[in-house]
PDB file of C-alpha atoms in Angstrom:
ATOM      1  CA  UNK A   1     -86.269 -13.639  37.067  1.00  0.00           C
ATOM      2  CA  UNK A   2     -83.944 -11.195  35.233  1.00  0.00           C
ATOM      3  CA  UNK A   3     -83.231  -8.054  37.247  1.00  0.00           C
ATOM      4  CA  UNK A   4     -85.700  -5.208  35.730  1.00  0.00           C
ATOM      5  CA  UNK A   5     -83.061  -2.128  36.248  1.00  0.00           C
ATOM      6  CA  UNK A   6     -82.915   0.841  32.949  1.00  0.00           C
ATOM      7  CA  UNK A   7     -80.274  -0.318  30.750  1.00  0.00           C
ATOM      8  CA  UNK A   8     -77.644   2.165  30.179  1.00  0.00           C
ATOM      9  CA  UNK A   9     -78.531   4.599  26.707  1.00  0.00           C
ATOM     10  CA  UNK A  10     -76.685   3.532  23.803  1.00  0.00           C
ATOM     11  CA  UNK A  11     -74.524   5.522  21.367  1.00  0.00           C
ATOM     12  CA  UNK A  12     -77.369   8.082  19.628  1.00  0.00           C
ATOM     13  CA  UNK A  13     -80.127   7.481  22.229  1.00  0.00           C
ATOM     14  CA  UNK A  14     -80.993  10.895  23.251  1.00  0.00           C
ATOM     15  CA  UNK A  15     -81.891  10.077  26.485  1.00  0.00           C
ATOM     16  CA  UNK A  16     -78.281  10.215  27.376  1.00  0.00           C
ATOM     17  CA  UNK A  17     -77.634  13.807  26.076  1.00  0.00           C
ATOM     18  CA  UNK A  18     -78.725  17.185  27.159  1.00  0.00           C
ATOM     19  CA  UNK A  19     -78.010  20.766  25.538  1.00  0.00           C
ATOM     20  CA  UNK A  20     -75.290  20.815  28.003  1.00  0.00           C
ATOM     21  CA  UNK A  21     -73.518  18.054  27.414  1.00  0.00           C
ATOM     22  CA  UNK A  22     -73.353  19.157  23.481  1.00  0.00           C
ATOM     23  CA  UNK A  23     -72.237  22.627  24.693  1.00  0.00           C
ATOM     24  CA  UNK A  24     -69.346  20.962  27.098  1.00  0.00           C
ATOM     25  CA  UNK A  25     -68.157  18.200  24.252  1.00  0.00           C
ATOM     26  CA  UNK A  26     -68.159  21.298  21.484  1.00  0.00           C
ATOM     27  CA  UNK A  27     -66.175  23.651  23.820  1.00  0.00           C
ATOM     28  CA  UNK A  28     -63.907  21.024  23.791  1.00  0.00           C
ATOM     29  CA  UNK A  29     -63.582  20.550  19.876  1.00  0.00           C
ATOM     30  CA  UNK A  30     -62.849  24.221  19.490  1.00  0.00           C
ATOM     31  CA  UNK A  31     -60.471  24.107  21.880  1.00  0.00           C
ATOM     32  CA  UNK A  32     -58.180  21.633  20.597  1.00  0.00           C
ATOM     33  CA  UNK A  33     -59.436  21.685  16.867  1.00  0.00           C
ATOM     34  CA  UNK A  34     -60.931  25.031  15.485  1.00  0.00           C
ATOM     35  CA  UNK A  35     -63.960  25.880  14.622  1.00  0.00           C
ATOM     36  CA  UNK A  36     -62.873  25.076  11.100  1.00  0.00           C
ATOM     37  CA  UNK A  37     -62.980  21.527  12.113  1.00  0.00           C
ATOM     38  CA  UNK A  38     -66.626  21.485  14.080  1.00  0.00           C
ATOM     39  CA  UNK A  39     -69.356  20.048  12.480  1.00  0.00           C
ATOM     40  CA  UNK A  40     -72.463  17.845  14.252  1.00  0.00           C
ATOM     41  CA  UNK A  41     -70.617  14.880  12.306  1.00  0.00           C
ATOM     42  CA  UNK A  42     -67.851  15.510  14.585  1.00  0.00           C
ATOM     43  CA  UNK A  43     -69.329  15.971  17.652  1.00  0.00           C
ATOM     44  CA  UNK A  44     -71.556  12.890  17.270  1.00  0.00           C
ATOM     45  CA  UNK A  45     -68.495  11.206  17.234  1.00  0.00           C
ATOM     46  CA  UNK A  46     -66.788  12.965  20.533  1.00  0.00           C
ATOM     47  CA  UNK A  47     -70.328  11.910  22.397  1.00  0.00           C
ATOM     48  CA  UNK A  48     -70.373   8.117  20.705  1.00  0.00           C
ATOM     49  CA  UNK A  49     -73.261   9.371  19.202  1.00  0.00           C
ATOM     50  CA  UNK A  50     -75.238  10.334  15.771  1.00  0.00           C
ATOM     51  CA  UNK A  51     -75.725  13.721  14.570  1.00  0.00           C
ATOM     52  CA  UNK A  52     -80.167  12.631  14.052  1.00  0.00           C
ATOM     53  CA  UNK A  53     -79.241  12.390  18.293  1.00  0.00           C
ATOM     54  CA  UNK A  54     -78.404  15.918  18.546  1.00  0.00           C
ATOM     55  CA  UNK A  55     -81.026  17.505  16.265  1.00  0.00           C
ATOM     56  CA  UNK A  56     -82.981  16.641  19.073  1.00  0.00           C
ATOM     57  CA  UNK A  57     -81.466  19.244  20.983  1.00  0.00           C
ATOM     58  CA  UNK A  58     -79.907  21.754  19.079  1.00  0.00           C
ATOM     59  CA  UNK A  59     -81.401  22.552  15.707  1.00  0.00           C
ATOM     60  CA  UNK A  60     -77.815  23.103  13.331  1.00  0.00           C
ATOM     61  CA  UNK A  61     -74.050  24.058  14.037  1.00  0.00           C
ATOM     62  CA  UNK A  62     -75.025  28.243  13.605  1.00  0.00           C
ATOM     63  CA  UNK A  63     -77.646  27.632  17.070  1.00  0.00           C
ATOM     64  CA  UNK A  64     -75.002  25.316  18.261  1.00  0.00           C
ATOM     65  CA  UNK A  65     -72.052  28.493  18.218  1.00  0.00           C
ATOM     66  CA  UNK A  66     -74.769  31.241  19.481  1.00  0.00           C
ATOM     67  CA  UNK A  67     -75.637  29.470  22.418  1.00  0.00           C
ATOM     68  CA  UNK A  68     -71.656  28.520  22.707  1.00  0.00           C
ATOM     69  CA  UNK A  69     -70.648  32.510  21.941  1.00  0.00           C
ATOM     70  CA  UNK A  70     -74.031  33.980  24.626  1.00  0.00           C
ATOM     71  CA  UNK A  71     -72.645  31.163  27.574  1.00  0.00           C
ATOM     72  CA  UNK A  72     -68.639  32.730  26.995  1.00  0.00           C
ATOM     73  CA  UNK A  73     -70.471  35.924  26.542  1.00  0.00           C
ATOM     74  CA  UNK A  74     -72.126  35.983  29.988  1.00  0.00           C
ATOM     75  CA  UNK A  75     -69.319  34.450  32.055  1.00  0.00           C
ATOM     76  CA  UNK A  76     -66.912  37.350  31.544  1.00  0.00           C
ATOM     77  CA  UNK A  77     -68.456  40.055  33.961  1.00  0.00           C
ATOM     78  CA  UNK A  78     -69.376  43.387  33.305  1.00  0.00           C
ATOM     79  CA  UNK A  79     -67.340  45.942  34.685  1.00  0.00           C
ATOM     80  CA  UNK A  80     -67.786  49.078  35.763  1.00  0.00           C
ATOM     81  CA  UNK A  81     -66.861  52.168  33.006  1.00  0.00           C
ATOM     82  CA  UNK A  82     -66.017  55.566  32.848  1.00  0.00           C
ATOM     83  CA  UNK A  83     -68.662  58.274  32.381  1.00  0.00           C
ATOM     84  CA  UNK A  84     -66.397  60.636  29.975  1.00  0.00           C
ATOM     85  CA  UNK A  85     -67.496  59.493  26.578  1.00  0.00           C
ATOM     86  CA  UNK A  86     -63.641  59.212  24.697  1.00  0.00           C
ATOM     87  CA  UNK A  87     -62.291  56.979  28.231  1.00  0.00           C
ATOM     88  CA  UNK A  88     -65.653  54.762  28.201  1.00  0.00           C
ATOM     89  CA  UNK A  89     -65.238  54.212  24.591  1.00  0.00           C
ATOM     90  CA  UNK A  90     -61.871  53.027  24.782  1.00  0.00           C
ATOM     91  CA  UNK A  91     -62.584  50.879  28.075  1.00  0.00           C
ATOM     92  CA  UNK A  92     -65.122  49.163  26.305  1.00  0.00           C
ATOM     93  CA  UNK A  93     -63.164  48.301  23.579  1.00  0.00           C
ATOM     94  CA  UNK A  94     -60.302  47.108  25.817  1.00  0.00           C
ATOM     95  CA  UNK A  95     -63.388  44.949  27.359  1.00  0.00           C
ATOM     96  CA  UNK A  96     -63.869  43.733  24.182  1.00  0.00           C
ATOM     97  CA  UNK A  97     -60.364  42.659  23.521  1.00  0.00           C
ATOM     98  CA  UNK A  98     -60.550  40.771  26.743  1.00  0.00           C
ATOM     99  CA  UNK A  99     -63.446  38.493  26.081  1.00  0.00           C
ATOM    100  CA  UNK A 100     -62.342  37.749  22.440  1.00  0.00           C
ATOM    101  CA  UNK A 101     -58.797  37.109  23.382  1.00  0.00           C
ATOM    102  CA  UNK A 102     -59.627  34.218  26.408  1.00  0.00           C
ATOM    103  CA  UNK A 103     -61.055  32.121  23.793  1.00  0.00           C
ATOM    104  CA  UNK A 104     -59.185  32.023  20.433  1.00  0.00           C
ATOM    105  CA  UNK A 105     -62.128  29.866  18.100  1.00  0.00           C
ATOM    106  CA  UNK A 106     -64.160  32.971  19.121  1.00  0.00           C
ATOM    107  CA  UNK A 107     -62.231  34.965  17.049  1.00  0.00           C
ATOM    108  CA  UNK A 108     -62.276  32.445  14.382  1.00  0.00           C
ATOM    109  CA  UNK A 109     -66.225  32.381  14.207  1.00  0.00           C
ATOM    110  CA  UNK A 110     -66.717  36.263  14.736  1.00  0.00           C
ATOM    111  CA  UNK A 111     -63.696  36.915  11.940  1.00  0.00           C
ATOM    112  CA  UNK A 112     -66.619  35.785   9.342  1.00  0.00           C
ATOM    113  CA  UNK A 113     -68.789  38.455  10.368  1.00  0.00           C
ATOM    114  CA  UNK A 114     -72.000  36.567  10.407  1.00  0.00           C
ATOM    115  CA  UNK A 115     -72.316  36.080  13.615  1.00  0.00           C
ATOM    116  CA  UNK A 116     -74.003  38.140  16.747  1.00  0.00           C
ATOM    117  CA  UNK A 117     -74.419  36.922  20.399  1.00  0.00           C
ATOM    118  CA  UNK A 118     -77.582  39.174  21.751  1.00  0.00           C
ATOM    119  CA  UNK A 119     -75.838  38.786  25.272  1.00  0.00           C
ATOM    120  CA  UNK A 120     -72.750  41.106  24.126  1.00  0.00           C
ATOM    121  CA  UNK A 121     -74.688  43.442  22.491  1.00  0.00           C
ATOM    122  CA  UNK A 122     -74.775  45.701  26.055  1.00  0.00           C
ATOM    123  CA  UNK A 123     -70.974  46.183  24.937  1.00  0.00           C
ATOM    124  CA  UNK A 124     -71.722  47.170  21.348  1.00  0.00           C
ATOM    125  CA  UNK A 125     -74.746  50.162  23.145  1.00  0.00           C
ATOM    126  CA  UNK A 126     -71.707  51.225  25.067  1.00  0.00           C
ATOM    127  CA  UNK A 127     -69.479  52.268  22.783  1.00  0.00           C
ATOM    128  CA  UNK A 128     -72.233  53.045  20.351  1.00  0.00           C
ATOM    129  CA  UNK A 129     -72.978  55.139  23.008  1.00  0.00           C
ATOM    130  CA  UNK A 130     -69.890  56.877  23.992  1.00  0.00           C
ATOM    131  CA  UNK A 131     -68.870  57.638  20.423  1.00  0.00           C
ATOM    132  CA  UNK A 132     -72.280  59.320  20.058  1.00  0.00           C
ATOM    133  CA  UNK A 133     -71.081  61.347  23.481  1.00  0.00           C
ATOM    134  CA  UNK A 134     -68.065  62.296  22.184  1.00  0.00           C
ATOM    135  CA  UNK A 135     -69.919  64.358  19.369  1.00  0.00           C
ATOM    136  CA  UNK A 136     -69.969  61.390  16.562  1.00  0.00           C
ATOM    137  CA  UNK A 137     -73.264  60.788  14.064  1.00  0.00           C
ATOM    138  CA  UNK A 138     -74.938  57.564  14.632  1.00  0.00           C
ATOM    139  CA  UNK A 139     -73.699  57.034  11.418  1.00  0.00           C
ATOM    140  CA  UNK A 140     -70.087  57.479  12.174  1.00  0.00           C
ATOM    141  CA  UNK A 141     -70.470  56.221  15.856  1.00  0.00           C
ATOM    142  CA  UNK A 142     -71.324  52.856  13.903  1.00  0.00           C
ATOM    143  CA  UNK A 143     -68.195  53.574  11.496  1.00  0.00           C
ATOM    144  CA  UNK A 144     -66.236  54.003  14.313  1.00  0.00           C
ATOM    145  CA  UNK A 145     -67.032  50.608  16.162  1.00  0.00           C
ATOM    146  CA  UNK A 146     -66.620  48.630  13.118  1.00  0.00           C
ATOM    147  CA  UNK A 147     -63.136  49.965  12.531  1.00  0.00           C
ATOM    148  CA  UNK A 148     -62.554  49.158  16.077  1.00  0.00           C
ATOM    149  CA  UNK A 149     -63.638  45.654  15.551  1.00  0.00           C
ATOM    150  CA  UNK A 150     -61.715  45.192  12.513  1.00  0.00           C
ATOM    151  CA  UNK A 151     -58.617  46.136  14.380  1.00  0.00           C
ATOM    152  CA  UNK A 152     -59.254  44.143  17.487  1.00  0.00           C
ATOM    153  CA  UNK A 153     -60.553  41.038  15.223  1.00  0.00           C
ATOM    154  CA  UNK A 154     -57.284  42.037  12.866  1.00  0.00           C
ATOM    155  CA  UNK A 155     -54.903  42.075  15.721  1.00  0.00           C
ATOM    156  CA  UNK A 156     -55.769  39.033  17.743  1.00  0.00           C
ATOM    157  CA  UNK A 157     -55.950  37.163  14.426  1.00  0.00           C
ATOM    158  CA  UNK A 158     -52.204  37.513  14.482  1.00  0.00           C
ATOM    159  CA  UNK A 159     -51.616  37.071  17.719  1.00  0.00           C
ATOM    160  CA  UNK A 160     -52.947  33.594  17.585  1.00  0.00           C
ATOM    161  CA  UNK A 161     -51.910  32.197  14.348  1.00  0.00           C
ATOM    162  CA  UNK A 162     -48.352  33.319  15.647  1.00  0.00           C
ATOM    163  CA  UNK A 163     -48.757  31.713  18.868  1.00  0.00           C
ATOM    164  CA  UNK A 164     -50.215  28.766  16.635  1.00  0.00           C
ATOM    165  CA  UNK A 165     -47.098  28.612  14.559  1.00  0.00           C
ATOM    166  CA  UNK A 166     -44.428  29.212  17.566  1.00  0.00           C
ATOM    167  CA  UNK A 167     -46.409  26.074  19.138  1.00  0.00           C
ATOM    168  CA  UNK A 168     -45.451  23.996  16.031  1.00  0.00           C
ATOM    169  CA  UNK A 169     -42.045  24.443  16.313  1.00  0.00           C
ATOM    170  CA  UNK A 170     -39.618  24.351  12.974  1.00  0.00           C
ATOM    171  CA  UNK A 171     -37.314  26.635  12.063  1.00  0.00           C
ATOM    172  CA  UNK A 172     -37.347  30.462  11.945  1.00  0.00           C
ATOM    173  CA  UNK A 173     -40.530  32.118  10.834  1.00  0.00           C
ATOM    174  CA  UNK A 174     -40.044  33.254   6.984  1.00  0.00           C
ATOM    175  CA  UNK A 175     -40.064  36.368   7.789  1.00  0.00           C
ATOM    176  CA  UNK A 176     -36.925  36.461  10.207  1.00  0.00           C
ATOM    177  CA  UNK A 177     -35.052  34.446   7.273  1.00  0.00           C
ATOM    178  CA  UNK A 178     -36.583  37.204   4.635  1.00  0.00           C
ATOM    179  CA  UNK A 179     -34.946  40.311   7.255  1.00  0.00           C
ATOM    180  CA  UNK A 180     -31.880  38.753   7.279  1.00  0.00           C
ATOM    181  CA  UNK A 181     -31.284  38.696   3.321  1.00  0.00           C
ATOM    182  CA  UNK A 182     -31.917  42.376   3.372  1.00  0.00           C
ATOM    183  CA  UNK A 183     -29.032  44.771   2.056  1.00  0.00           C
ATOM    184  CA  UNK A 184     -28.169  48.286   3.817  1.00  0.00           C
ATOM    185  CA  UNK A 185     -27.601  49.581   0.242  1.00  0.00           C
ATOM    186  CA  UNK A 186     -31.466  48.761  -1.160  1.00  0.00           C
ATOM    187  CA  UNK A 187     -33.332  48.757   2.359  1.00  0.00           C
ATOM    188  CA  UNK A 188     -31.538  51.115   4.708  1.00  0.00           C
ATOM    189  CA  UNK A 189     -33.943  51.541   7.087  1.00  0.00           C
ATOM    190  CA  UNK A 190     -35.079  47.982   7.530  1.00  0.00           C
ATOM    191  CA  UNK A 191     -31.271  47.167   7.717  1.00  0.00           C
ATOM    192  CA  UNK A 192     -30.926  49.095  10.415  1.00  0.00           C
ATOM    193  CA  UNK A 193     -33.276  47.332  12.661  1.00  0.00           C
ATOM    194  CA  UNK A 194     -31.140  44.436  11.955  1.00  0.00           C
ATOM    195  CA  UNK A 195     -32.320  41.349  14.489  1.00  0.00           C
ATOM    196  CA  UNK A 196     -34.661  44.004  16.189  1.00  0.00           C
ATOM    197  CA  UNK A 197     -37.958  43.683  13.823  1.00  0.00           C
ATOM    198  CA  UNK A 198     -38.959  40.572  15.310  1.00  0.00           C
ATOM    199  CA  UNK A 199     -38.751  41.959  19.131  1.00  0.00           C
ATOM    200  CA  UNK A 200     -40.416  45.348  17.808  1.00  0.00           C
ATOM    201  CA  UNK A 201     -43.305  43.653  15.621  1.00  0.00           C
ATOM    202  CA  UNK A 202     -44.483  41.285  17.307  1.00  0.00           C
ATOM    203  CA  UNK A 203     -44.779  43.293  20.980  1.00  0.00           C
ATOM    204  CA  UNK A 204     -48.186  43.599  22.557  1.00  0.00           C
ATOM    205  CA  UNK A 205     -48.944  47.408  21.647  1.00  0.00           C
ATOM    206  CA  UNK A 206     -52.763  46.554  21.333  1.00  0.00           C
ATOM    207  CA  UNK A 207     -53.557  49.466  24.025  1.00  0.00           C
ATOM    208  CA  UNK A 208     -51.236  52.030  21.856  1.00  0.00           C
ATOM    209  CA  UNK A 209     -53.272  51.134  18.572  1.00  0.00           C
ATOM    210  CA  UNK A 210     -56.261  50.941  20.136  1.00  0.00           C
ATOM    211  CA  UNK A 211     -55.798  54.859  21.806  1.00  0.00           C
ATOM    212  CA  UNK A 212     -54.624  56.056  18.249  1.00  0.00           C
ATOM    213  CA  UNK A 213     -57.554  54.367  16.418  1.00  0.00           C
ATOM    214  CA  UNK A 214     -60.071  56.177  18.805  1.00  0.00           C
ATOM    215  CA  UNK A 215     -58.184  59.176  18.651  1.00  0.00           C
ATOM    216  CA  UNK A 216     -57.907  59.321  14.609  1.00  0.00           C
ATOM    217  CA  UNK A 217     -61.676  58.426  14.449  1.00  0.00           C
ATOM    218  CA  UNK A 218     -62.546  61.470  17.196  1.00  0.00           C
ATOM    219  CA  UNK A 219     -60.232  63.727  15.156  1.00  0.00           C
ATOM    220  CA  UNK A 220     -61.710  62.721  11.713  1.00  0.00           C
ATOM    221  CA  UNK A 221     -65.068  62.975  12.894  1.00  0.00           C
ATOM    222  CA  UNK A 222     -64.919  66.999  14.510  1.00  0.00           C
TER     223      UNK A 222
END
């Protein structure tokens, strides 16, 4: 008599899936891929599976990146912040800064905007919040975290397309070989940097901007 035991689940039998297998496996595509290149086509594929399989537990790719964005979300703890208004505002954009810049394809799904994971919304109250408590509207405390975010989004951005590129290898970026062509008598001041502009751009002044962001918004607003 043939032995009765459960066969093993075959590729697209959701019995061998669960939301947080999906999660792991699409963690892993963004990781090494992009976010540009997720799709439940794809990820069937990483989990020798069908995308029908995974309908059965998450219901498209948008409730596949909130649940992805809420998990990264509530990992990074919440710290304690300062209770003057203009040095809690700041630390919780530096908090901000942090989270975004541990997980690049974060960045690349929040750069479009369309996006909102309810379990980092206690940092967008803060600094709601402080700029309120530093004498700001509600309507300019909003204007001042969305400039915020467009510099933090803005800067990181950068920061990881340059990392992407310096990964790559090739030659000299085009903008070294651009600095290079430049002429004392038609850009004096850039000449003058000479090799320098690549040391000088591309240092990690995020706290600098950030503090004269905040600053110019506090100074605008009053």
């Amino acid at each position: 008599m043939r032995d009765q035991k459960q066969q093993p689940a075959g590729p697209g039998r959701v019995g061998r899936l669960s939301r947080q297998t999906i999660l792991t496996a699409a963690q892993g595509v963004l990781r090494e891929e992009g976010a540009g290149n997720l799709s439940m086509r794809r990820l069937a594929k990483e989990l020798s599976s069908t995308p029908m399989a995974l309908y059965h537990h998450v219901r498209d790719k948008e409730e596949l990146l909130l649940l992805l964005l809420d998990a990264h979300a509530e990992a990074f703890p919440r710290p304690e912040l300062p209770e003057e208004p203009r040095e809690r505002l700041l630390a919780s954009a530096q908090v901000l800064h942090d989270i975004l810049a541990d997980c690049p394809w974060i960045v690349e799904v929040l750069a479009s905007d369309g996006f909102v994971s309810v379990s980092a919304m206690w940092l967008v109250e803060s600094m709601i919040d402080a700029a309120v408590g530093c004498g700001l509207t509600h309507e300019d405390a909003v204007y001042a975290y969305r400039v915020i975010w467009y510099y933090t989004i803005g800067e990181l951005t950068v920061r990881f397309n340059r990392e992407r590129a310096r990964g790559e290898g090739g030659g000299p970026p085009q903008r070294e070989r651009t600095m290079r062509v430049l002429t004392a008598e038609e850009y004096p001041q850039l000449a003058r940097l000479g090799g320098r502009w690549t040391e000088l751009a591309t240092a990690d002044n995020h706290r600098r901007g950030l503090e004269a962001v905040v600053d110019g918004l506090l100074r605008a607003a009053r």
